[in-house]
Coordinates of C-alpha atoms in Angstrom, one line a residue:
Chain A
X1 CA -27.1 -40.1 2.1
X2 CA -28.5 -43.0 0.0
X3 CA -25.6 -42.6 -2.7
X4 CA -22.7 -43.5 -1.3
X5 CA -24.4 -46.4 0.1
X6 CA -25.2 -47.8 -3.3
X7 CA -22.0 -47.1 -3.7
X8 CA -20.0 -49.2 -1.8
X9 CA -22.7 -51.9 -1.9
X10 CA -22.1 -52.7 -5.7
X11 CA -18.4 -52.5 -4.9
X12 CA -18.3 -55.5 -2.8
X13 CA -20.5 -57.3 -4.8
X14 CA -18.3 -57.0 -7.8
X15 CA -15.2 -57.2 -5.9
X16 CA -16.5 -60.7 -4.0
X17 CA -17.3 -61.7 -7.7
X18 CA -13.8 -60.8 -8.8
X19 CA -12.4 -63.0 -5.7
X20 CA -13.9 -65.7 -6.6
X21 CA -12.8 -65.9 -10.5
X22 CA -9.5 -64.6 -9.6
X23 CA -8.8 -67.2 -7.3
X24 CA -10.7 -70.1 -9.3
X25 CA -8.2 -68.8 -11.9
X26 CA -5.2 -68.9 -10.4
X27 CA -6.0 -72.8 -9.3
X28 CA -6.1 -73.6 -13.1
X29 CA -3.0 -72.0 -13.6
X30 CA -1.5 -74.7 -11.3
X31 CA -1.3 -73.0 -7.9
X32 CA -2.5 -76.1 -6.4
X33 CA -5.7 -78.0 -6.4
X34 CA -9.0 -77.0 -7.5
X35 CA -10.8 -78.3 -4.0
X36 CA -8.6 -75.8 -2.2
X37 CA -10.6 -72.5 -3.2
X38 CA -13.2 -72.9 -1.3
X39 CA -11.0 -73.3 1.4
X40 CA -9.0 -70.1 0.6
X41 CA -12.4 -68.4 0.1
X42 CA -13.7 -69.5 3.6
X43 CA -10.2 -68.3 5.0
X44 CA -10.0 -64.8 3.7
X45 CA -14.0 -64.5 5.1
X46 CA -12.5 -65.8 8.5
X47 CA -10.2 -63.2 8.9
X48 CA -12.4 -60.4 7.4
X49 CA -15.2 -61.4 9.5
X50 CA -13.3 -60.9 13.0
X51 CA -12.2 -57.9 12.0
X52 CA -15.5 -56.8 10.9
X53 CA -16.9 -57.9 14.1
X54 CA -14.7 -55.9 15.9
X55 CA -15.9 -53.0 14.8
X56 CA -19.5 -53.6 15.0
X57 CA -19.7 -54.4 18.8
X58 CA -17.6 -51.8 19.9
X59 CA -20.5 -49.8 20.7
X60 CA -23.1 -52.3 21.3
X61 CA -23.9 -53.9 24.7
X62 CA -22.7 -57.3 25.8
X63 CA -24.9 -59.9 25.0
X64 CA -26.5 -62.6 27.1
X65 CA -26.0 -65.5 25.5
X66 CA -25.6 -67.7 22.0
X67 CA -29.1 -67.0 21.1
X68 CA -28.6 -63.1 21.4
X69 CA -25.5 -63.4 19.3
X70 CA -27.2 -64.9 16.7
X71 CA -29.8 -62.5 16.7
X72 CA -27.3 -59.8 16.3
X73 CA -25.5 -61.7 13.4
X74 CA -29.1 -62.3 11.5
X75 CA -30.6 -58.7 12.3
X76 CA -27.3 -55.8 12.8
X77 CA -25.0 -57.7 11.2
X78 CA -26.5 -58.6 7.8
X79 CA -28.1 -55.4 7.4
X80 CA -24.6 -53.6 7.8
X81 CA -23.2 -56.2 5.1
X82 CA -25.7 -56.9 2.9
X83 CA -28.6 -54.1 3.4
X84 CA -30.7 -56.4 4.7
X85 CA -32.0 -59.1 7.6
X86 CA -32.0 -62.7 7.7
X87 CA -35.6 -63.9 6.8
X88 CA -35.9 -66.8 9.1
X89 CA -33.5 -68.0 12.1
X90 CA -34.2 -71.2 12.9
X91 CA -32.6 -73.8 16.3
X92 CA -32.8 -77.0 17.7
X93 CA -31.8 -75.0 20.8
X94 CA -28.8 -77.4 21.0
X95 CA -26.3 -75.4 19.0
X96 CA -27.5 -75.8 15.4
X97 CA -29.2 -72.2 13.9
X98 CA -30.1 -72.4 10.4
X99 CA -30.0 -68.2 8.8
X100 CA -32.2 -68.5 5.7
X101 CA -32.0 -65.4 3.3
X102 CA -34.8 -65.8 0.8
X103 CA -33.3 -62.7 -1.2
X104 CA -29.2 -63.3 -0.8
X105 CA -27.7 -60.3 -2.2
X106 CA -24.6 -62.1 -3.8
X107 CA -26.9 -64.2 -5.6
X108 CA -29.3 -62.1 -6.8
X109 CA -27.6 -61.1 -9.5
X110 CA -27.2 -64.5 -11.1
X111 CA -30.1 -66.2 -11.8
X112 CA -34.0 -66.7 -9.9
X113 CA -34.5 -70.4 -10.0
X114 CA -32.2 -73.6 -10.8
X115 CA -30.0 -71.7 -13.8
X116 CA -26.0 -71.5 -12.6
X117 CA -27.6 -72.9 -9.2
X118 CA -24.0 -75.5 -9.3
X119 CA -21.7 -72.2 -9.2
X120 CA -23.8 -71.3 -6.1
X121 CA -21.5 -72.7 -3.2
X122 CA -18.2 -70.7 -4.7
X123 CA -20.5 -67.5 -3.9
X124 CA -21.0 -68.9 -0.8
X125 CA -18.0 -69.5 1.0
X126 CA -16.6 -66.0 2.1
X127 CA -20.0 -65.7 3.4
X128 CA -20.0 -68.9 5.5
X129 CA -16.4 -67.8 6.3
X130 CA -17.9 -64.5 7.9
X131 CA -20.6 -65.7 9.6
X132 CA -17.6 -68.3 11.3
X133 CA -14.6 -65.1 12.0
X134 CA -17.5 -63.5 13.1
X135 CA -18.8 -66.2 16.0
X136 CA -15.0 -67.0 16.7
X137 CA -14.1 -63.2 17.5
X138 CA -17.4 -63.6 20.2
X139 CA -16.1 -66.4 21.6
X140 CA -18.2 -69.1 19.5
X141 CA -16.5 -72.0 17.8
X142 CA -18.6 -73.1 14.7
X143 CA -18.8 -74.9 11.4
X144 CA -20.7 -72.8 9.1
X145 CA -22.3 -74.2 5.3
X146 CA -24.0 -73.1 3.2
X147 CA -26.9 -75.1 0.4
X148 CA -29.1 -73.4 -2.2
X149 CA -31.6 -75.2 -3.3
X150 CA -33.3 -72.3 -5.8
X151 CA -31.3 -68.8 -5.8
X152 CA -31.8 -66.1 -4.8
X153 CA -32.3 -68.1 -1.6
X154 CA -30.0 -69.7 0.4
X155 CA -29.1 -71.5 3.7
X156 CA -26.6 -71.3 6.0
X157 CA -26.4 -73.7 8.9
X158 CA -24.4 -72.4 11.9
X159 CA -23.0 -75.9 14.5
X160 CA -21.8 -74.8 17.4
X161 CA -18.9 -76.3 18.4
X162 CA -19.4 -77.4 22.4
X163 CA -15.5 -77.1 23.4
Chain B
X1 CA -2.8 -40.2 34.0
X2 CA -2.3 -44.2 33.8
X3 CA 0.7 -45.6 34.9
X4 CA 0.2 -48.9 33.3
X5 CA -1.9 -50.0 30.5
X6 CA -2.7 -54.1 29.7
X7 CA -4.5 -55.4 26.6
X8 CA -5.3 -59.2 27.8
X9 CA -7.1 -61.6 25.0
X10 CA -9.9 -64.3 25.6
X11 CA -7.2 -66.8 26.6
X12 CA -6.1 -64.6 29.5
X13 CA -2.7 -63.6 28.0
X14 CA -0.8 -60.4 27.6
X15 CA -1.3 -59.0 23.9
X16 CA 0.6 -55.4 24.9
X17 CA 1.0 -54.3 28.4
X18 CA 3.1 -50.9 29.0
X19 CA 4.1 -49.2 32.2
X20 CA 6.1 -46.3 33.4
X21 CA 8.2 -46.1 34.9
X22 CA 9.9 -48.8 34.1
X23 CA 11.9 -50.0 37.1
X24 CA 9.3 -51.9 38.8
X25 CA 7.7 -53.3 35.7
X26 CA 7.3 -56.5 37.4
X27 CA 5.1 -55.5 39.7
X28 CA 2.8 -54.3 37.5
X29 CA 2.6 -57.4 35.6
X30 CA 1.4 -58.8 38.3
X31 CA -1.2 -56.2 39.6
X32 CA -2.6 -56.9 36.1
X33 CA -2.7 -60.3 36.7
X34 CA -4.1 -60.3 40.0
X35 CA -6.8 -58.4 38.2
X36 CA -7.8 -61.0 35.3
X37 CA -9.8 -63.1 38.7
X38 CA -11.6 -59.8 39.7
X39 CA -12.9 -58.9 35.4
X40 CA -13.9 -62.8 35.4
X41 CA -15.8 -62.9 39.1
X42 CA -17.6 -59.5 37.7
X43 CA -18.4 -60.9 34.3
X44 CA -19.7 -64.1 36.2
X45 CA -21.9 -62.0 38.2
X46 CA -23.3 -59.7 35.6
X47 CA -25.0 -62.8 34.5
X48 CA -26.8 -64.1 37.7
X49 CA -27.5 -60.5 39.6
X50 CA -28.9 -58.3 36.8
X51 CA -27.1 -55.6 37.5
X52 CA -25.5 -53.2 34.5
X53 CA -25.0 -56.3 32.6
X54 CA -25.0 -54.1 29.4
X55 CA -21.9 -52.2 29.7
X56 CA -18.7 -53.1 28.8
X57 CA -16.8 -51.0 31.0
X58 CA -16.5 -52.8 34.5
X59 CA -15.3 -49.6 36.6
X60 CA -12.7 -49.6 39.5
X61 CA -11.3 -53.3 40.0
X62 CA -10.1 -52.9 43.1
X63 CA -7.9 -50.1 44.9
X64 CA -4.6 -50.9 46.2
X65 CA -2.6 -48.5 48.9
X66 CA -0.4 -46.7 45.8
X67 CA -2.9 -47.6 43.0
X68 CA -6.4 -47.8 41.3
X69 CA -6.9 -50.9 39.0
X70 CA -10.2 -50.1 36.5
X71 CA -11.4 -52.7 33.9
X72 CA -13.3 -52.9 30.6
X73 CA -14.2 -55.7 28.9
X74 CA -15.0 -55.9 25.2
X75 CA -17.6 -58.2 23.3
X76 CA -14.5 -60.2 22.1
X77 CA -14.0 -60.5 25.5
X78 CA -10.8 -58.7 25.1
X79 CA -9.8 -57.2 28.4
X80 CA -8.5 -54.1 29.3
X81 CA -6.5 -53.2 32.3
X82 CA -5.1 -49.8 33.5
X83 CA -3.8 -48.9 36.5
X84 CA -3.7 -45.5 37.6
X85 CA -2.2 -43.3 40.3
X86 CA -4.0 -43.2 43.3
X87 CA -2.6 -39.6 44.1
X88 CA -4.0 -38.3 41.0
X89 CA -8.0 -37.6 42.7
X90 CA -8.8 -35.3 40.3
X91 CA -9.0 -38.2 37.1
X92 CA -13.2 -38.8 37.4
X93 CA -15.2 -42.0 36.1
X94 CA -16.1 -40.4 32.7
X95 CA -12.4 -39.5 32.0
X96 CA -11.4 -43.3 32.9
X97 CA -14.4 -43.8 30.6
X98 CA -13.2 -41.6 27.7
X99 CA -9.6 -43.4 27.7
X100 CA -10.7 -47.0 27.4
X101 CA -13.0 -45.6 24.5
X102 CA -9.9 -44.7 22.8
X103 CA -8.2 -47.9 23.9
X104 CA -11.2 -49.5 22.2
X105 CA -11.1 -47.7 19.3
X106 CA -7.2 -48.4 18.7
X107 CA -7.4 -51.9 19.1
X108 CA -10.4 -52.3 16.8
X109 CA -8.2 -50.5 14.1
X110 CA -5.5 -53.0 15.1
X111 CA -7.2 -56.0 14.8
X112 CA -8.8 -54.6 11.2
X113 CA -5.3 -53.9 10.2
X114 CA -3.8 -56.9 7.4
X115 CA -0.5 -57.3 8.7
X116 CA -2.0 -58.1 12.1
X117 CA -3.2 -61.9 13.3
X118 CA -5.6 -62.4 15.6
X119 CA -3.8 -63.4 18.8
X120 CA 0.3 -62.1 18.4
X121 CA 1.0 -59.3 20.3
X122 CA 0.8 -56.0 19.4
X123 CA 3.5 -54.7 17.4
X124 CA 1.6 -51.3 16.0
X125 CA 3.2 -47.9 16.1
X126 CA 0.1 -45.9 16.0
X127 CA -1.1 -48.2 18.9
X128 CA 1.7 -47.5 20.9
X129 CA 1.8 -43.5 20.2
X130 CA -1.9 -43.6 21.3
X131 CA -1.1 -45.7 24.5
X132 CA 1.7 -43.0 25.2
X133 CA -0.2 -40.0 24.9
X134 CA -2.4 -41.4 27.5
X135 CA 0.1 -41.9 30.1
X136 CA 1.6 -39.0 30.0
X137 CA -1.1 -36.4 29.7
X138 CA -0.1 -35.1 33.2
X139 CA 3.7 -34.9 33.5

């Protein structure tokens, strides 16, 4: 049961990894500016992440409010994406939630400490893209970023949009 | 057996809605719509009386002289509709239940599908073979 997990867990990794030079490349190549990636990045994680969302609440119960959504994103939905939890969820209880990963498991693989640590936000961006498809398919409009300050840990900072 | 199915997004519009038969089409449009205030008073409610606020399936809507209207609402709060044949007693909850399973199940695979954006209406085949086989399982 365990091996086909690895499995497809290493495949994202590597294909997210592939995304991001692939695109990065294409930029150079004249496609348009270099600023737009990120965009692009934070796009294709939009669509994946409603999608993805989709699926993962079609058997779960409906939730109660913002706070139990985030719960779900930080606990259920990280674990099904990335094998594990968020380490600390903080709130100002007036729609800003920082997720901090101490351990983030498309970083991991680069570096522990400040070594590649300016590469960090291209890693970043499907993620924060996600984590905003995600919220939107919920019903949540949000700004999602992302800083690291030392890899492997990160944090993403979730606004909630008050429409 | 339904006799007409609605898939309603967030923004209360029609993303696929199907009946048969399809003379009085308009009429059903509009049982569906009458509807959309009942799902929305009974998702209001769930969240002041504590009462089965857990499920997404909302049960029977409300029962006209001809027809049953059930509801189920998903944690996208995608709604879906489908009215049924008030002559056809022997269709239980858990049947009802079973169907908007697959409804569920279909539109999750529609919304994962590429060539599908969030918020056109549905186009898919497979969707529309699945939404078929439910309404004519008694014929």
């Amino acid at each position: 049961m365990t091996r086909p997990e690895m499995a497809d867990e290493t495949l994202f990794l590597l294909l997210h990894n592939e995304m991001v030079s692939g695109l990065y490349r294409a930029a150079e190549h004249g496609e348009g500016e270099n600023g737009r990636c990120i965009t692009k990045l934070e796009n294709m994680g939009f669509r994946v992440g409603q999608g993805l969302i989709e699926r993962f609440t079609k058997d779960t119960a409906r939730f109660k409010d913002e706070l139990d959504i985030m719960k779900f994103i930080c606990k259920d939905f990280w674990t099904t994406v990335f094998k594990k939890q968020i380490d600390n969820l903080r709130t100002n209880h007036q729609g800003i939630y920082v997720l901090q990963d101490n351990k983030f498991r498309l970083l991991t693989q680069m570096s522990t400490g400040k070594q590649y640590l300016e590469y960090a936000p291209k890693y970043l961006a499907f993620t924060c893209g996600l984590v905003r498809g995600g919220l939107s398919n919920l019903g949540i409009k949000s700004i999602v970023t992302a800083e690291v300050s030392a890899m492997p840990a990160c944090k993403f900072q979730v606004m909630i949009q008050k429409m | 057996m339904a006799v007409c199915i609605a898939v309603i997004a967030k923004e209360n519009y029609p993303l696929y809605i199907r009946s048969i038969p399809t003379e009085n089409e308009l009429k059903f449009h509009y049982t569906v719509h009458t509807s959309l205030d009942v799902v929305d008073e009974k998702i209001s409610a769930m969240g002041k009386a504590l009462v089965d606020q857990r499920e997404l399936y909302l049960g029977l809507l409300y029962p006209t002289e001809d027809y049953k209207v059930y509801g189920y609402v998903t944690n996208s709060k995608v709604k879906f509709v489908m009215v049924v044949d008030s002559s056809n007693t022997a269709l239980r909850d858990n049947e009802i239940r079973s169907m908007f399973r697959k409804l569920h199940n279909s539109y999750t695979d529609v919304m994962c599908n590429p060539f599908y954006n969030p918020g056109d209406c549905i186009h898919s085949r497979a969707f529309d073979n699945m939404v078929t086989s439910m309404m004519m399982q008694v014929c």
